[in-house]
Amino acid sequence: MKALLLKDFYLIKRSLKGILLMVLMFLVLGWHDKNGQMLFAIIPVTTLSFISLFSYDQMSHFENFAMTFPIKKTTYVLEKYFCGTFMAIGSSLITLFICLIKSTVGSLSLLFAVQGIALSFMCSIIIFSISLPLFFKFTVENARIYFIVAMLFFSFGGTFLVNQIGIPAISFVTLLIALSITALLLIFISYFISFHFFSKKFN
């Protein structure tokens, strides 16, 4: 597990310029926004940047190479989930630091920022839980297409349902609990689906 994490973090380090450029873009947009809502987008965007790891693994046939070593399939799959979670936590801490500065020198409410970061973190976990099985099942190019289609379906489908049915006003705590339960359920289900897809490749 440690060796796999080090390999992936090294690859992330190589992609750091692109990640920092995206962070800077949302930082500029969020800094000039009174509520700083664009800052919260840093978390899902940074978390999903680990998708590039699948490109490397597939192009270099690293999966086949890794399976020649005494690495369990469960470990290989689980490592990707750890990596995505670490990136979500890291980007959340960076966003919190930025929000602390903005709340000190600007008009951003720190309570609002913490709430936004918490919700954005949970949404990031949900999004990468949906995406990972796709990348274990398909090639990176096809998985990206299916992922975009899935996100569009959930976005437009959710918007349509809200407009048709309506949604009652709920408190932040209730929403956070609901998202947390959804994220936990999805990440467990997602892991077993990913493991099933990965195992079929090497049976």
mmCIF file of C-alpha atoms in Angstrom:
data_model
loop_
_atom_site.group_PDB
_atom_site.id
_atom_site.type_symbol
_atom_site.label_atom_id
_atom_site.label_comp_id
_atom_site.label_asym_id
_atom_site.label_seq_id
_atom_site.Cartn_x
_atom_site.Cartn_y
_atom_site.Cartn_z
ATOM 1 C CA MET A 1 0.000 0.000 0.000
ATOM 2 C CA LYS A 2 2.761 2.464 0.978
ATOM 3 C CA ALA A 3 4.688 1.897 -2.256
ATOM 4 C CA LEU A 4 1.544 2.388 -4.364
ATOM 5 C CA LEU A 5 0.672 5.605 -2.517
ATOM 6 C CA LEU A 6 4.208 6.942 -2.978
ATOM 7 C CA LYS A 7 4.028 6.148 -6.696
ATOM 8 C CA ASP A 8 0.719 7.956 -7.104
ATOM 9 C CA PHE A 9 1.780 10.956 -5.024
ATOM 10 C CA TYR A 10 4.926 11.221 -7.147
ATOM 11 C CA LEU A 11 2.741 11.283 -10.274
ATOM 12 C CA ILE A 12 0.505 13.919 -8.681
ATOM 13 C CA LYS A 13 3.622 15.974 -7.951
ATOM 14 C CA ARG A 14 4.491 15.823 -11.659
ATOM 15 C CA SER A 15 1.022 17.190 -12.458
ATOM 16 C CA LEU A 16 1.250 19.859 -9.768
ATOM 17 C CA LYS A 17 1.587 22.781 -12.197
ATOM 18 C CA GLY A 18 -1.732 21.965 -13.853
ATOM 19 C CA ILE A 19 -3.445 21.456 -10.491
ATOM 20 C CA LEU A 20 -2.071 24.734 -9.107
ATOM 21 C CA LEU A 21 -3.211 26.557 -12.246
ATOM 22 C CA MET A 22 -6.785 25.345 -11.693
ATOM 23 C CA VAL A 23 -6.586 26.261 -7.991
ATOM 24 C CA LEU A 24 -5.302 29.727 -8.917
ATOM 25 C CA MET A 25 -8.159 30.233 -11.386
ATOM 26 C CA PHE A 26 -10.816 29.406 -8.781
ATOM 27 C CA LEU A 27 -8.888 31.425 -6.182
ATOM 28 C CA VAL A 28 -9.053 34.547 -8.357
ATOM 29 C CA LEU A 29 -12.754 33.996 -9.129
ATOM 30 C CA GLY A 30 -13.593 33.222 -5.495
ATOM 31 C CA TRP A 31 -11.562 36.087 -4.081
ATOM 32 C CA HIS A 32 -13.597 38.666 -6.009
ATOM 33 C CA ASP A 33 -16.860 36.933 -5.118
ATOM 34 C CA LYS A 34 -18.423 38.407 -1.970
ATOM 35 C CA ASN A 35 -19.507 35.006 -0.625
ATOM 36 C CA GLY A 36 -16.407 33.224 -1.935
ATOM 37 C CA GLN A 37 -18.505 30.340 -3.236
ATOM 38 C CA MET A 38 -16.144 29.682 -6.160
ATOM 39 C CA LEU A 39 -13.439 28.810 -3.633
ATOM 40 C CA PHE A 40 -15.371 25.671 -2.708
ATOM 41 C CA ALA A 41 -14.956 24.384 -6.280
ATOM 42 C CA ILE A 42 -11.235 23.929 -5.545
ATOM 43 C CA ILE A 43 -12.035 20.763 -3.577
ATOM 44 C CA PRO A 44 -13.846 18.645 -6.219
ATOM 45 C CA VAL A 45 -11.624 19.916 -9.059
ATOM 46 C CA THR A 46 -8.433 19.028 -7.171
ATOM 47 C CA THR A 47 -9.827 15.701 -5.969
ATOM 48 C CA LEU A 48 -10.773 14.615 -9.488
ATOM 49 C CA SER A 49 -7.297 15.469 -10.801
ATOM 50 C CA PHE A 50 -6.166 12.056 -9.534
ATOM 51 C CA ILE A 51 -7.979 10.595 -12.560
ATOM 52 C CA SER A 52 -4.746 11.294 -14.458
ATOM 53 C CA LEU A 53 -3.231 8.419 -12.455
ATOM 54 C CA PHE A 54 -5.383 5.990 -14.418
ATOM 55 C CA SER A 55 -4.002 7.404 -17.671
ATOM 56 C CA TYR A 56 -0.481 6.631 -16.523
ATOM 57 C CA ASP A 57 -1.370 3.152 -15.244
ATOM 58 C CA GLN A 58 -3.092 2.209 -18.503
ATOM 59 C CA MET A 59 -0.518 3.731 -20.852
ATOM 60 C CA SER A 60 2.405 2.115 -19.017
ATOM 61 C CA HIS A 61 0.518 -1.167 -18.371
ATOM 62 C CA PHE A 62 1.309 -0.662 -14.691
ATOM 63 C CA GLU A 63 -1.684 -2.757 -13.596
ATOM 64 C CA ASN A 64 -0.205 -5.834 -15.306
ATOM 65 C CA PHE A 65 3.221 -5.041 -13.884
ATOM 66 C CA ALA A 66 1.866 -4.555 -10.344
ATOM 67 C CA MET A 67 0.063 -7.903 -10.427
ATOM 68 C CA THR A 68 3.406 -9.691 -10.976
ATOM 69 C CA PHE A 69 4.337 -8.618 -7.445
ATOM 70 C CA PRO A 70 2.787 -9.922 -4.219
ATOM 71 C CA ILE A 71 0.212 -7.107 -4.222
ATOM 72 C CA LYS A 72 -3.352 -8.064 -3.414
ATOM 73 C CA LYS A 73 -6.052 -6.870 -5.766
ATOM 74 C CA THR A 74 -7.926 -5.468 -2.782
ATOM 75 C CA THR A 75 -4.855 -3.414 -1.859
ATOM 76 C CA TYR A 76 -4.437 -2.058 -5.385
ATOM 77 C CA VAL A 77 -8.072 -0.937 -5.577
ATOM 78 C CA LEU A 78 -8.206 0.372 -2.007
ATOM 79 C CA GLU A 79 -5.116 2.502 -2.597
ATOM 80 C CA LYS A 80 -6.939 4.525 -5.256
ATOM 81 C CA TYR A 81 -9.715 5.286 -2.759
ATOM 82 C CA PHE A 82 -7.169 6.321 -0.122
ATOM 83 C CA CYS A 83 -5.431 8.552 -2.657
ATOM 84 C CA GLY A 84 -8.675 10.259 -3.672
ATOM 85 C CA THR A 85 -9.674 10.749 -0.027
ATOM 86 C CA PHE A 86 -6.261 12.213 0.870
ATOM 87 C CA MET A 87 -6.559 14.675 -2.019
ATOM 88 C CA ALA A 88 -10.061 15.673 -0.878
ATOM 89 C CA ILE A 89 -8.788 16.259 2.672
ATOM 90 C CA GLY A 90 -5.697 18.139 1.459
ATOM 91 C CA SER A 91 -7.660 20.409 -0.882
ATOM 92 C CA SER A 92 -10.212 21.054 1.898
ATOM 93 C CA LEU A 93 -7.434 22.200 4.244
ATOM 94 C CA ILE A 94 -5.964 24.448 1.539
ATOM 95 C CA THR A 95 -9.409 25.937 0.868
ATOM 96 C CA LEU A 96 -9.930 26.485 4.602
ATOM 97 C CA PHE A 97 -6.610 28.343 4.815
ATOM 98 C CA ILE A 98 -7.601 30.562 1.872
ATOM 99 C CA CYS A 99 -11.012 31.226 3.455
ATOM 100 C CA LEU A 100 -9.356 32.140 6.758
ATOM 101 C CA ILE A 101 -7.324 34.801 4.973
ATOM 102 C CA LYS A 102 -10.358 36.088 3.046
ATOM 103 C CA SER A 103 -12.462 36.227 6.223
ATOM 104 C CA THR A 104 -9.715 38.250 7.917
ATOM 105 C CA VAL A 105 -9.184 40.810 5.161
ATOM 106 C CA GLY A 106 -12.583 40.613 3.463
ATOM 107 C CA SER A 107 -16.266 40.128 4.179
ATOM 108 C CA LEU A 108 -16.418 36.331 4.017
ATOM 109 C CA SER A 109 -18.170 34.704 6.967
ATOM 110 C CA LEU A 110 -15.928 32.005 8.441
ATOM 111 C CA LEU A 111 -18.948 29.951 9.531
ATOM 112 C CA PHE A 112 -20.325 30.066 5.979
ATOM 113 C CA ALA A 113 -16.901 29.048 4.647
ATOM 114 C CA VAL A 114 -16.618 26.051 6.986
ATOM 115 C CA GLN A 115 -20.124 24.924 6.047
ATOM 116 C CA GLY A 116 -19.352 25.297 2.346
ATOM 117 C CA ILE A 117 -16.095 23.360 2.668
ATOM 118 C CA ALA A 118 -17.812 20.534 4.573
ATOM 119 C CA LEU A 119 -20.543 20.192 1.930
ATOM 120 C CA SER A 120 -18.034 20.453 -0.919
ATOM 121 C CA PHE A 121 -15.875 17.744 0.679
ATOM 122 C CA MET A 122 -18.819 15.350 0.922
ATOM 123 C CA CYS A 123 -19.848 16.092 -2.659
ATOM 124 C CA SER A 124 -16.275 15.391 -3.778
ATOM 125 C CA ILE A 125 -16.347 11.983 -2.080
ATOM 126 C CA ILE A 126 -19.671 11.206 -3.775
ATOM 127 C CA ILE A 127 -18.365 12.291 -7.195
ATOM 128 C CA PHE A 128 -15.160 10.255 -7.076
ATOM 129 C CA SER A 129 -17.077 7.264 -5.675
ATOM 130 C CA ILE A 130 -19.188 7.380 -8.836
ATOM 131 C CA SER A 131 -16.184 7.889 -11.126
ATOM 132 C CA LEU A 132 -13.767 5.220 -9.850
ATOM 133 C CA PRO A 133 -15.709 2.102 -10.961
ATOM 134 C CA LEU A 134 -15.931 3.604 -14.453
ATOM 135 C CA PHE A 135 -12.149 3.987 -14.649
ATOM 136 C CA PHE A 136 -11.582 0.444 -13.405
ATOM 137 C CA LYS A 137 -14.050 -0.907 -15.976
ATOM 138 C CA PHE A 138 -13.298 1.126 -19.119
ATOM 139 C CA THR A 139 -10.372 2.829 -20.792
ATOM 140 C CA VAL A 140 -9.654 6.336 -19.516
ATOM 141 C CA GLU A 141 -11.072 7.979 -22.662
ATOM 142 C CA ASN A 142 -14.362 6.039 -22.517
ATOM 143 C CA ALA A 143 -14.612 6.367 -18.732
ATOM 144 C CA ARG A 144 -14.333 10.157 -18.999
ATOM 145 C CA ILE A 145 -17.205 10.235 -21.494
ATOM 146 C CA TYR A 146 -19.411 7.993 -19.327
ATOM 147 C CA PHE A 147 -18.518 10.056 -16.263
ATOM 148 C CA ILE A 148 -19.475 13.337 -17.950
ATOM 149 C CA VAL A 149 -22.746 11.796 -19.147
ATOM 150 C CA ALA A 150 -23.464 10.512 -15.614
ATOM 151 C CA MET A 151 -22.754 13.929 -14.070
ATOM 152 C CA LEU A 152 -24.971 15.680 -16.632
ATOM 153 C CA PHE A 153 -27.741 13.155 -16.000
ATOM 154 C CA PHE A 154 -27.616 13.647 -12.216
ATOM 155 C CA SER A 155 -27.326 17.447 -12.548
ATOM 156 C CA PHE A 156 -30.185 17.945 -14.991
ATOM 157 C CA GLY A 157 -32.241 15.130 -13.476
ATOM 158 C CA GLY A 158 -31.851 16.561 -9.990
ATOM 159 C CA THR A 159 -32.692 20.071 -11.177
ATOM 160 C CA PHE A 160 -35.787 18.805 -12.996
ATOM 161 C CA LEU A 161 -37.033 16.918 -9.920
ATOM 162 C CA VAL A 162 -36.467 19.912 -7.666
ATOM 163 C CA ASN A 163 -38.371 22.171 -10.075
ATOM 164 C CA GLN A 164 -41.232 19.689 -10.458
ATOM 165 C CA ILE A 165 -41.568 18.402 -6.916
ATOM 166 C CA GLY A 166 -39.899 21.132 -4.933
ATOM 167 C CA ILE A 167 -37.628 20.648 -1.965
ATOM 168 C CA PRO A 168 -38.370 21.647 1.616
ATOM 169 C CA ALA A 169 -36.031 23.985 3.435
ATOM 170 C CA ILE A 170 -33.605 21.930 5.509
ATOM 171 C CA SER A 171 -30.941 22.910 7.990
ATOM 172 C CA PHE A 172 -27.219 22.684 7.293
ATOM 173 C CA VAL A 173 -26.800 19.918 9.875
ATOM 174 C CA THR A 174 -29.547 17.815 8.280
ATOM 175 C CA LEU A 175 -28.044 18.312 4.819
ATOM 176 C CA LEU A 176 -24.538 17.460 6.040
ATOM 177 C CA ILE A 177 -25.762 14.288 7.765
ATOM 178 C CA ALA A 178 -27.657 13.236 4.633
ATOM 179 C CA LEU A 179 -24.615 13.848 2.413
ATOM 180 C CA SER A 180 -22.304 12.072 4.871
ATOM 181 C CA ILE A 181 -24.496 8.958 4.952
ATOM 182 C CA THR A 182 -24.799 9.027 1.152
ATOM 183 C CA ALA A 183 -21.021 9.434 0.760
ATOM 184 C CA LEU A 184 -20.249 6.550 3.143
ATOM 185 C CA LEU A 185 -22.726 4.212 1.458
ATOM 186 C CA LEU A 186 -21.525 5.151 -2.017
ATOM 187 C CA ILE A 187 -17.837 4.758 -1.236
ATOM 188 C CA PHE A 188 -18.373 1.249 0.163
ATOM 189 C CA ILE A 189 -20.574 0.181 -2.749
ATOM 190 C CA SER A 190 -18.178 1.826 -5.190
ATOM 191 C CA TYR A 191 -15.197 -0.039 -3.725
ATOM 192 C CA PHE A 192 -16.806 -3.459 -4.142
ATOM 193 C CA ILE A 193 -17.883 -2.646 -7.703
ATOM 194 C CA SER A 194 -14.368 -1.431 -8.558
ATOM 195 C CA PHE A 195 -12.837 -4.546 -7.017
ATOM 196 C CA HIS A 196 -15.196 -6.722 -9.058
ATOM 197 C CA PHE A 197 -14.204 -4.975 -12.303
ATOM 198 C CA PHE A 198 -10.494 -5.084 -11.469
ATOM 199 C CA SER A 199 -10.607 -8.756 -10.463
ATOM 200 C CA LYS A 200 -12.240 -9.715 -13.768
ATOM 201 C CA LYS A 201 -9.227 -8.294 -15.637
ATOM 202 C CA PHE A 202 -6.848 -10.735 -13.968
ATOM 203 C CA ASN A 203 -8.927 -13.899 -13.593
#
